[in-house]
XYZ file of C-alpha atoms in Angstrom:
489
model
C 35.657 -66.168 6.920
C 32.244 -64.527 7.923
C 30.140 -62.869 5.423
C 30.494 -59.165 4.993
C 27.838 -56.408 4.467
C 28.752 -54.110 1.693
C 27.710 -50.965 0.674
C 26.220 -49.977 -2.934
C 29.448 -48.755 -4.432
C 30.940 -52.380 -3.648
C 33.367 -51.814 -0.542
C 32.638 -53.710 2.479
C 31.543 -51.395 5.152
C 34.105 -52.816 7.719
C 37.545 -54.086 6.681
C 37.447 -57.911 7.789
C 40.015 -59.579 10.347
C 42.362 -62.020 9.032
C 41.491 -65.440 10.916
C 44.438 -67.731 9.796
C 46.234 -68.506 13.094
C 50.057 -68.684 13.300
C 51.614 -71.980 13.305
C 55.162 -71.529 15.200
C 57.550 -73.647 13.694
C 56.012 -71.875 10.253
C 56.657 -68.335 11.504
C 60.393 -69.548 12.635
C 60.801 -70.934 8.916
C 59.755 -66.981 7.446
C 61.998 -65.457 9.685
C 65.077 -67.468 8.823
C 64.171 -66.539 5.180
C 63.464 -62.635 6.131
C 66.863 -62.291 7.942
C 69.083 -64.651 6.629
C 67.983 -64.574 2.888
C 66.355 -60.846 3.092
C 63.502 -62.398 1.410
C 60.348 -60.945 3.503
C 57.224 -63.093 3.015
C 55.954 -62.176 6.520
C 53.092 -60.193 5.140
C 51.433 -62.960 2.621
C 48.468 -64.714 3.967
C 49.568 -67.740 5.521
C 46.923 -70.156 4.051
C 48.613 -69.445 0.758
C 51.941 -69.327 1.373
C 51.678 -72.560 3.799
C 50.202 -74.131 0.653
C 52.858 -73.037 -1.576
C 55.490 -74.030 1.044
C 53.827 -77.454 1.618
C 53.609 -78.500 -2.056
C 57.304 -77.565 -2.360
C 58.225 -79.967 0.689
C 56.233 -82.788 -0.703
C 57.844 -82.615 -3.834
C 61.682 -83.540 -1.925
C 60.120 -85.665 0.282
C 60.262 -83.516 3.584
C 57.613 -83.745 5.996
C 58.288 -81.059 8.872
C 58.844 -77.177 8.791
C 62.293 -77.394 10.846
C 63.152 -80.114 8.470
C 63.205 -78.021 5.538
C 64.396 -75.018 7.712
C 67.629 -77.476 7.566
C 67.364 -77.904 4.217
C 67.565 -74.517 3.625
C 70.333 -74.230 5.666
C 72.609 -76.846 3.888
C 71.551 -76.337 0.396
C 71.747 -72.679 -0.828
C 70.078 -73.561 -4.347
C 66.937 -74.896 -3.159
C 66.123 -70.722 -1.929
C 65.612 -69.630 -5.400
C 64.027 -73.009 -6.602
C 61.098 -72.235 -3.702
C 60.446 -68.170 -4.749
C 60.062 -69.594 -7.977
C 57.054 -72.170 -6.255
C 55.746 -68.898 -3.808
C 56.056 -66.358 -6.187
C 53.362 -68.040 -8.783
C 53.691 -66.093 -12.062
C 50.958 -67.114 -13.813
C 49.644 -64.911 -16.650
C 48.741 -64.483 -20.403
C 47.755 -62.172 -22.802
C 44.757 -60.339 -22.386
C 43.686 -62.841 -19.466
C 40.190 -62.048 -19.236
C 39.218 -60.572 -22.226
C 36.445 -59.194 -21.715
C 37.771 -56.579 -18.932
C 40.390 -55.734 -21.666
C 37.842 -54.870 -24.313
C 36.661 -52.238 -21.450
C 40.069 -50.837 -21.256
C 40.137 -50.335 -24.852
C 36.453 -48.852 -25.594
C 36.375 -46.888 -22.415
C 39.411 -46.356 -20.039
C 42.062 -45.842 -22.968
C 40.684 -43.508 -25.181
C 40.080 -41.056 -22.018
C 43.613 -40.976 -21.340
C 44.667 -40.488 -24.987
C 42.491 -37.670 -25.103
C 42.642 -35.856 -21.762
C 45.980 -34.312 -21.977
C 47.298 -32.228 -24.368
C 49.521 -34.588 -26.913
C 52.503 -33.577 -25.918
C 52.467 -34.961 -22.406
C 53.277 -38.253 -21.891
C 51.087 -41.445 -21.270
C 52.746 -43.029 -17.859
C 51.674 -46.722 -17.772
C 52.765 -49.078 -14.550
C 52.101 -53.117 -14.798
C 52.897 -53.920 -10.840
C 54.159 -57.615 -10.290
C 54.475 -58.104 -13.987
C 55.437 -62.025 -14.127
C 56.628 -62.975 -17.605
C 55.620 -59.445 -19.297
C 52.273 -60.278 -20.685
C 50.277 -57.671 -18.900
C 52.263 -54.516 -20.012
C 52.993 -56.089 -23.777
C 48.875 -56.180 -23.929
C 48.519 -52.562 -22.635
C 50.976 -51.712 -25.277
C 49.325 -52.897 -28.001
C 45.918 -51.800 -27.022
C 47.379 -48.234 -26.838
C 49.367 -48.515 -30.141
C 45.785 -50.126 -31.388
C 44.142 -46.698 -30.114
C 47.014 -43.943 -31.433
C 48.858 -45.972 -33.850
C 52.335 -47.295 -33.175
C 54.496 -43.911 -34.086
C 52.053 -42.016 -31.306
C 52.418 -44.884 -29.044
C 56.526 -45.214 -29.452
C 56.834 -41.197 -28.943
C 54.098 -40.517 -26.323
C 53.677 -43.754 -23.982
C 56.323 -44.654 -21.138
C 55.455 -48.328 -19.265
C 56.989 -49.406 -16.075
C 56.801 -53.208 -15.391
C 58.399 -54.558 -12.316
C 57.921 -58.032 -10.109
C 59.557 -59.052 -7.096
C 61.006 -61.849 -8.849
C 63.958 -61.662 -10.761
C 63.549 -64.622 -12.895
C 60.405 -63.045 -14.005
C 61.730 -60.030 -14.936
C 64.600 -61.402 -16.848
C 61.794 -63.598 -18.682
C 59.894 -60.157 -19.268
C 63.028 -58.722 -20.890
C 63.357 -61.420 -23.416
C 59.685 -60.692 -25.214
C 59.576 -64.148 -26.407
C 56.766 -66.832 -25.700
C 55.938 -70.405 -26.633
C 53.199 -71.119 -29.450
C 51.224 -72.352 -26.218
C 51.769 -68.805 -24.175
C 50.125 -66.878 -26.907
C 47.074 -69.013 -27.557
C 44.078 -66.430 -27.359
C 45.762 -64.023 -28.780
C 43.764 -62.962 -32.148
C 46.038 -63.936 -34.837
C 46.226 -60.139 -36.480
C 47.420 -58.706 -33.433
C 49.672 -61.607 -33.539
C 51.096 -61.131 -36.989
C 51.129 -57.387 -36.217
C 53.425 -57.322 -33.145
C 55.132 -60.468 -32.835
C 57.763 -62.184 -34.957
C 58.020 -65.987 -34.987
C 61.565 -67.259 -34.854
C 62.789 -70.421 -34.093
C 62.900 -69.363 -29.751
C 59.269 -68.650 -30.163
C 57.200 -65.225 -30.893
C 59.192 -61.828 -29.970
C 56.628 -58.539 -29.266
C 57.619 -55.961 -31.444
C 61.362 -54.688 -30.397
C 60.425 -51.146 -30.787
C 57.831 -50.732 -28.546
C 59.344 -53.526 -26.007
C 62.240 -50.830 -25.758
C 59.666 -48.436 -24.148
C 59.120 -50.425 -21.232
C 61.888 -50.384 -18.276
C 62.231 -53.267 -16.269
C 63.090 -53.585 -12.627
C 63.107 -55.528 -9.645
C 60.640 -54.262 -7.165
C 59.059 -54.969 -3.846
C 55.476 -53.333 -3.199
C 55.669 -53.261 0.221
C 59.167 -52.070 0.635
C 60.254 -49.637 -2.540
C 59.165 -46.462 -2.791
C 55.882 -46.707 -5.406
C 56.659 -45.047 -9.224
C 54.835 -41.651 -9.607
C 52.505 -39.521 -12.527
C 50.963 -43.214 -13.349
C 47.717 -42.607 -15.868
C 47.206 -46.356 -15.719
C 47.998 -48.664 -13.139
C 47.824 -52.604 -13.554
C 48.360 -54.805 -10.648
C 46.130 -58.347 -11.510
C 45.939 -60.715 -8.974
C 48.643 -60.048 -6.913
C 46.980 -58.256 -3.863
C 45.021 -61.497 -3.023
C 47.942 -63.388 -1.635
C 48.712 -60.298 0.836
C 47.030 -60.118 4.475
C 44.642 -57.046 4.824
C 46.858 -55.058 7.012
C 49.807 -55.337 3.721
C 46.951 -54.880 1.275
C 45.908 -51.591 2.959
C 49.847 -50.074 2.609
C 49.871 -51.296 -0.951
C 46.862 -49.491 -2.028
C 48.071 -46.411 0.260
C 51.101 -46.495 -2.382
C 48.877 -47.491 -5.773
C 46.976 -44.022 -4.660
C 50.106 -41.729 -4.143
C 51.507 -43.189 -7.316
C 48.446 -42.148 -9.357
C 47.649 -39.202 -11.334
C 44.343 -37.682 -9.848
C 42.942 -38.525 -12.988
C 44.657 -41.923 -13.355
C 43.198 -45.444 -13.146
C 43.545 -48.272 -11.211
C 43.090 -51.915 -12.668
C 42.858 -55.169 -10.906
C 42.152 -58.674 -11.530
C 38.930 -60.892 -11.884
C 40.035 -62.277 -8.573
C 40.316 -59.387 -6.089
C 37.614 -56.844 -5.506
C 39.236 -53.881 -4.090
C 38.603 -54.134 -0.263
C 40.017 -51.560 1.775
C 39.404 -50.084 5.469
C 38.901 -46.438 3.846
C 37.383 -45.378 -0.008
C 40.534 -44.442 -0.954
C 39.533 -45.971 -4.383
C 36.385 -45.787 -5.967
C 35.143 -48.278 -8.552
C 34.226 -46.717 -12.516
C 32.806 -50.346 -13.042
C 32.988 -52.698 -9.924
C 32.931 -56.006 -12.376
C 35.311 -54.989 -14.532
C 37.610 -53.928 -11.493
C 38.645 -50.795 -12.759
C 39.047 -47.927 -10.062
C 39.487 -44.434 -10.070
C 41.063 -42.159 -6.922
C 38.395 -41.582 -3.793
C 39.086 -39.888 -0.112
C 42.389 -38.615 0.192
C 45.500 -40.497 1.945
C 45.146 -39.463 5.472
C 48.460 -38.897 7.878
C 48.642 -43.156 9.034
C 48.700 -43.709 4.608
C 51.851 -41.641 4.258
C 53.141 -42.920 7.423
C 52.387 -46.556 5.724
C 54.378 -44.891 2.243
C 57.410 -45.490 4.598
C 59.689 -48.655 4.596
C 59.035 -50.627 7.578
C 62.517 -51.266 9.205
C 64.119 -54.455 10.581
C 66.121 -52.912 12.930
C 65.589 -52.736 16.407
C 63.492 -49.686 17.826
C 65.194 -46.329 17.615
C 64.731 -42.896 18.068
C 61.944 -42.857 15.129
C 59.951 -45.375 16.520
C 60.034 -43.618 19.759
C 58.861 -40.514 18.215
C 55.932 -42.614 16.643
C 55.350 -44.167 19.936
C 54.900 -40.769 21.613
C 52.555 -39.807 18.916
C 54.829 -37.181 17.309
C 53.581 -37.370 14.004
C 49.837 -36.456 15.356
C 50.937 -33.373 17.187
C 53.602 -32.327 15.037
C 52.176 -33.016 11.518
C 48.312 -32.822 11.748
C 46.640 -31.198 8.855
C 47.395 -27.388 9.281
C 47.402 -24.358 6.568
C 51.731 -24.187 7.577
C 53.419 -26.393 5.414
C 56.099 -28.589 8.246
C 58.821 -31.099 7.867
C 60.497 -33.158 9.848
C 64.246 -33.750 9.761
C 65.837 -36.254 11.749
C 68.927 -36.178 14.064
C 70.986 -37.091 10.835
C 69.461 -34.227 8.783
C 67.481 -36.637 6.539
C 63.734 -35.623 5.579
C 61.410 -37.790 7.980
C 57.888 -36.301 6.890
C 56.016 -33.957 5.192
C 52.532 -32.725 5.827
C 50.414 -32.552 2.918
C 50.864 -28.601 2.800
C 54.497 -28.954 2.549
C 54.528 -31.829 -0.205
C 52.151 -29.458 -2.481
C 54.041 -26.303 -2.012
C 57.524 -27.818 -2.910
C 56.919 -30.554 -5.108
C 58.235 -33.273 -2.653
C 57.732 -36.528 -3.696
C 58.280 -40.570 -1.953
C 61.243 -40.374 -3.455
C 62.938 -37.283 -0.994
C 61.861 -39.509 2.371
C 65.405 -40.398 4.141
C 67.422 -38.097 1.818
C 69.481 -35.361 3.517
C 67.243 -32.259 3.743
C 69.888 -29.823 2.266
C 70.242 -31.600 -0.340
C 66.520 -30.920 -1.518
C 65.961 -27.404 -3.002
C 63.428 -26.628 -0.011
C 66.460 -27.279 2.276
C 68.381 -24.885 -0.006
C 66.755 -21.961 1.966
C 68.337 -22.680 4.757
C 72.055 -22.352 5.158
C 73.865 -25.019 6.513
C 75.870 -23.379 9.724
C 72.256 -22.103 10.375
C 70.449 -25.414 10.434
C 73.387 -27.445 12.577
C 73.156 -25.051 14.815
C 69.522 -25.353 15.090
C 69.924 -29.973 15.293
C 73.102 -29.595 17.229
C 73.340 -26.053 19.054
C 71.456 -25.644 22.233
C 68.594 -22.713 21.041
C 65.371 -24.856 21.501
C 63.821 -22.323 18.928
C 65.252 -20.583 15.281
C 63.498 -18.353 13.741
C 64.673 -17.089 10.003
C 62.546 -14.094 8.573
C 61.264 -12.870 5.048
C 62.819 -16.103 3.407
C 62.587 -15.611 -0.357
C 61.465 -19.116 -2.601
C 61.745 -18.567 -6.131
C 59.593 -21.299 -8.424
C 59.005 -21.176 -12.187
C 55.471 -19.529 -11.629
C 56.181 -16.968 -8.547
C 57.845 -16.091 -5.550
C 57.024 -16.696 -2.318
C 58.257 -15.279 1.154
C 58.226 -17.679 4.499
C 59.091 -16.417 8.408
C 60.976 -20.486 8.881
C 60.520 -21.191 12.390
C 62.930 -24.092 13.567
C 62.109 -26.184 16.864
C 63.880 -28.748 18.121
C 62.261 -32.181 19.469
C 63.106 -33.593 22.360
C 62.567 -36.122 24.006
C 62.838 -37.725 27.693
C 66.375 -36.326 29.021
C 66.537 -33.776 26.997
C 67.588 -36.372 23.760
C 67.467 -34.468 20.619
C 65.285 -36.259 18.071
C 65.390 -34.272 15.331
C 64.024 -30.596 14.356
C 60.399 -29.334 13.322
C 60.652 -26.798 10.451
C 57.476 -24.838 9.984
C 56.762 -22.345 6.873
C 54.474 -19.467 7.866
C 53.517 -17.541 4.456
C 54.093 -13.944 4.573
C 53.269 -13.341 0.759
C 50.211 -10.738 1.249
C 52.570 -8.821 4.323
C 55.942 -9.071 1.755
C 53.658 -7.573 -0.644
C 52.386 -5.037 1.425
C 55.533 -4.320 3.020
C 56.967 -3.584 -1.086
C 54.092 -1.688 -1.876
C 54.857 0.669 1.541
C 58.561 0.647 0.516
C 58.085 1.718 -3.122
C 55.234 4.058 -1.842
C 57.870 5.664 0.545
C 60.412 5.544 -2.431
C 57.921 7.564 -4.481
C 57.125 9.810 -1.730
C 60.690 10.190 -1.723
C 60.946 11.101 -5.171
C 58.320 13.491 -4.726
C 59.411 15.255 -1.861
C 62.651 15.916 -3.626
C 61.298 17.442 -6.936
C 58.701 19.347 -5.075
C 61.898 20.973 -2.525
C 63.509 21.153 -6.041
C 60.710 23.555 -7.376
C 60.452 25.274 -4.326
C 64.472 26.124 -4.314
C 63.644 26.754 -8.473
C 61.051 28.864 -7.763
C 62.683 30.846 -4.818
C 65.691 31.694 -7.300
C 63.050 32.613 -10.232
C 61.166 34.818 -7.594
C 64.700 36.600 -6.280
C 65.322 37.379 -10.609
C 61.789 38.806 -10.632
C 62.431 40.765 -7.339
C 66.087 42.111 -8.976
C 64.030 42.690 -12.060
C 61.651 45.001 -10.356
C 64.545 47.307 -8.881
C 66.040 47.284 -12.051
C 63.334 48.714 -13.530
C 62.345 51.346 -11.056
C 65.792 52.462 -11.009
C 65.472 52.746 -15.129
C 62.343 54.462 -14.161
C 63.595 57.394 -12.498
C 66.801 57.547 -14.303
C 64.530 58.806 -17.783
C 62.463 60.729 -15.091
C 65.883 62.617 -14.163
C 66.997 63.312 -17.748
C 63.888 64.453 -19.588
C 61.804 66.766 -17.354
C 60.225 68.559 -19.839
C 58.230 65.170 -20.797
C 56.507 65.414 -17.286
C 53.429 67.611 -17.484
C 52.945 71.065 -16.211
C 50.612 72.510 -14.350
C 48.022 75.478 -15.699
C 46.165 78.064 -13.865
């Protein structure tokens, strides 16, 4: 591979292309594994992959890929042995010790003190192999905050594509050779020696959730503070590395850290991660993900071209979901959430796990009556507008006008609907204020009317009293004429 010019921050100025040439016979072998065994190795670097296959073939005396394909077809048990050879699980406790010392001194204290003590700390070891990596992380956190605090606050996830590795990691039992290099004080504090080997602290082990996970196919775990994926990316081609890094970006909190292996400097077509210390392979989030990055989060389908691929080929994503002030969602013909733009993900707290879920099972989907939604999706109206729809959260109440427009392919075939949420909070607030003012004015008007009537009644009473006084005065005058002054000459 040709030398590549790098910028000052350690990233390449341009992503180097993969220069490996495909071997047709080897590709046929990979396609067999993908379609008949459910194991997709097509995203791995061909040079590394062919080297591992050749190693396995030589061990059983097979010289060609076609012959090995026949052997796989007639000997099903060979498949598992092959995977053990291909998915190399080489790791150790505190591998590259200086990098772990850097984590302990610089990164872990930041994670512990950054958030309030009642918030969980979430760790993810992606490609965990036999578990040494996730247990090394737990030891560092337990040393920094104490075992009890670590048990209460740390949530750990360990994943790998190899179920054999996951099973080994769950057992957390290691031979004396496997813990060579582990400081004696840490070994005595966190391991119990048995006849089977050294067993990791059972309480700390129970804080780890282990699962089989494909970095390419499966959704990433979210809200992660520290994501360790060491010497895994080196086995993938550059396009797949980009897709995995987009998933890692999505998985991390805005303040999270990515921890890679010494053999894999971060190379990406965009600077979505920036190094804290490139020599230690520790990174934080850089540039935000773009539309293409979010599309790459959707697992690739092995099906034949469908309506969805037709939509993408016709630039549907770029025309319907460009970054805009309004929140936008796309729902396919099956009624499943297909995509959401940045504003929608933020506003409605949508996550990667919500993709492909029925739209009306989502909280935001419950704002739209099922009959109205089905009418917009399967009826004959191209555009449907719902006015002044209220969205309540724990913090506030918001209002939207929702425009539901159908997305049509050639020959007016309906592919799904595009929902645009137009925020009318200011209008609604003014409307409420105006309504309140009108109510207040009506109340004042009623009060004035009542006061006017009471004043009118009071005036009538005064007038009546005045007339009575006049009559009384006349009666007194007529009854006592002598009391009147006489005229004198």
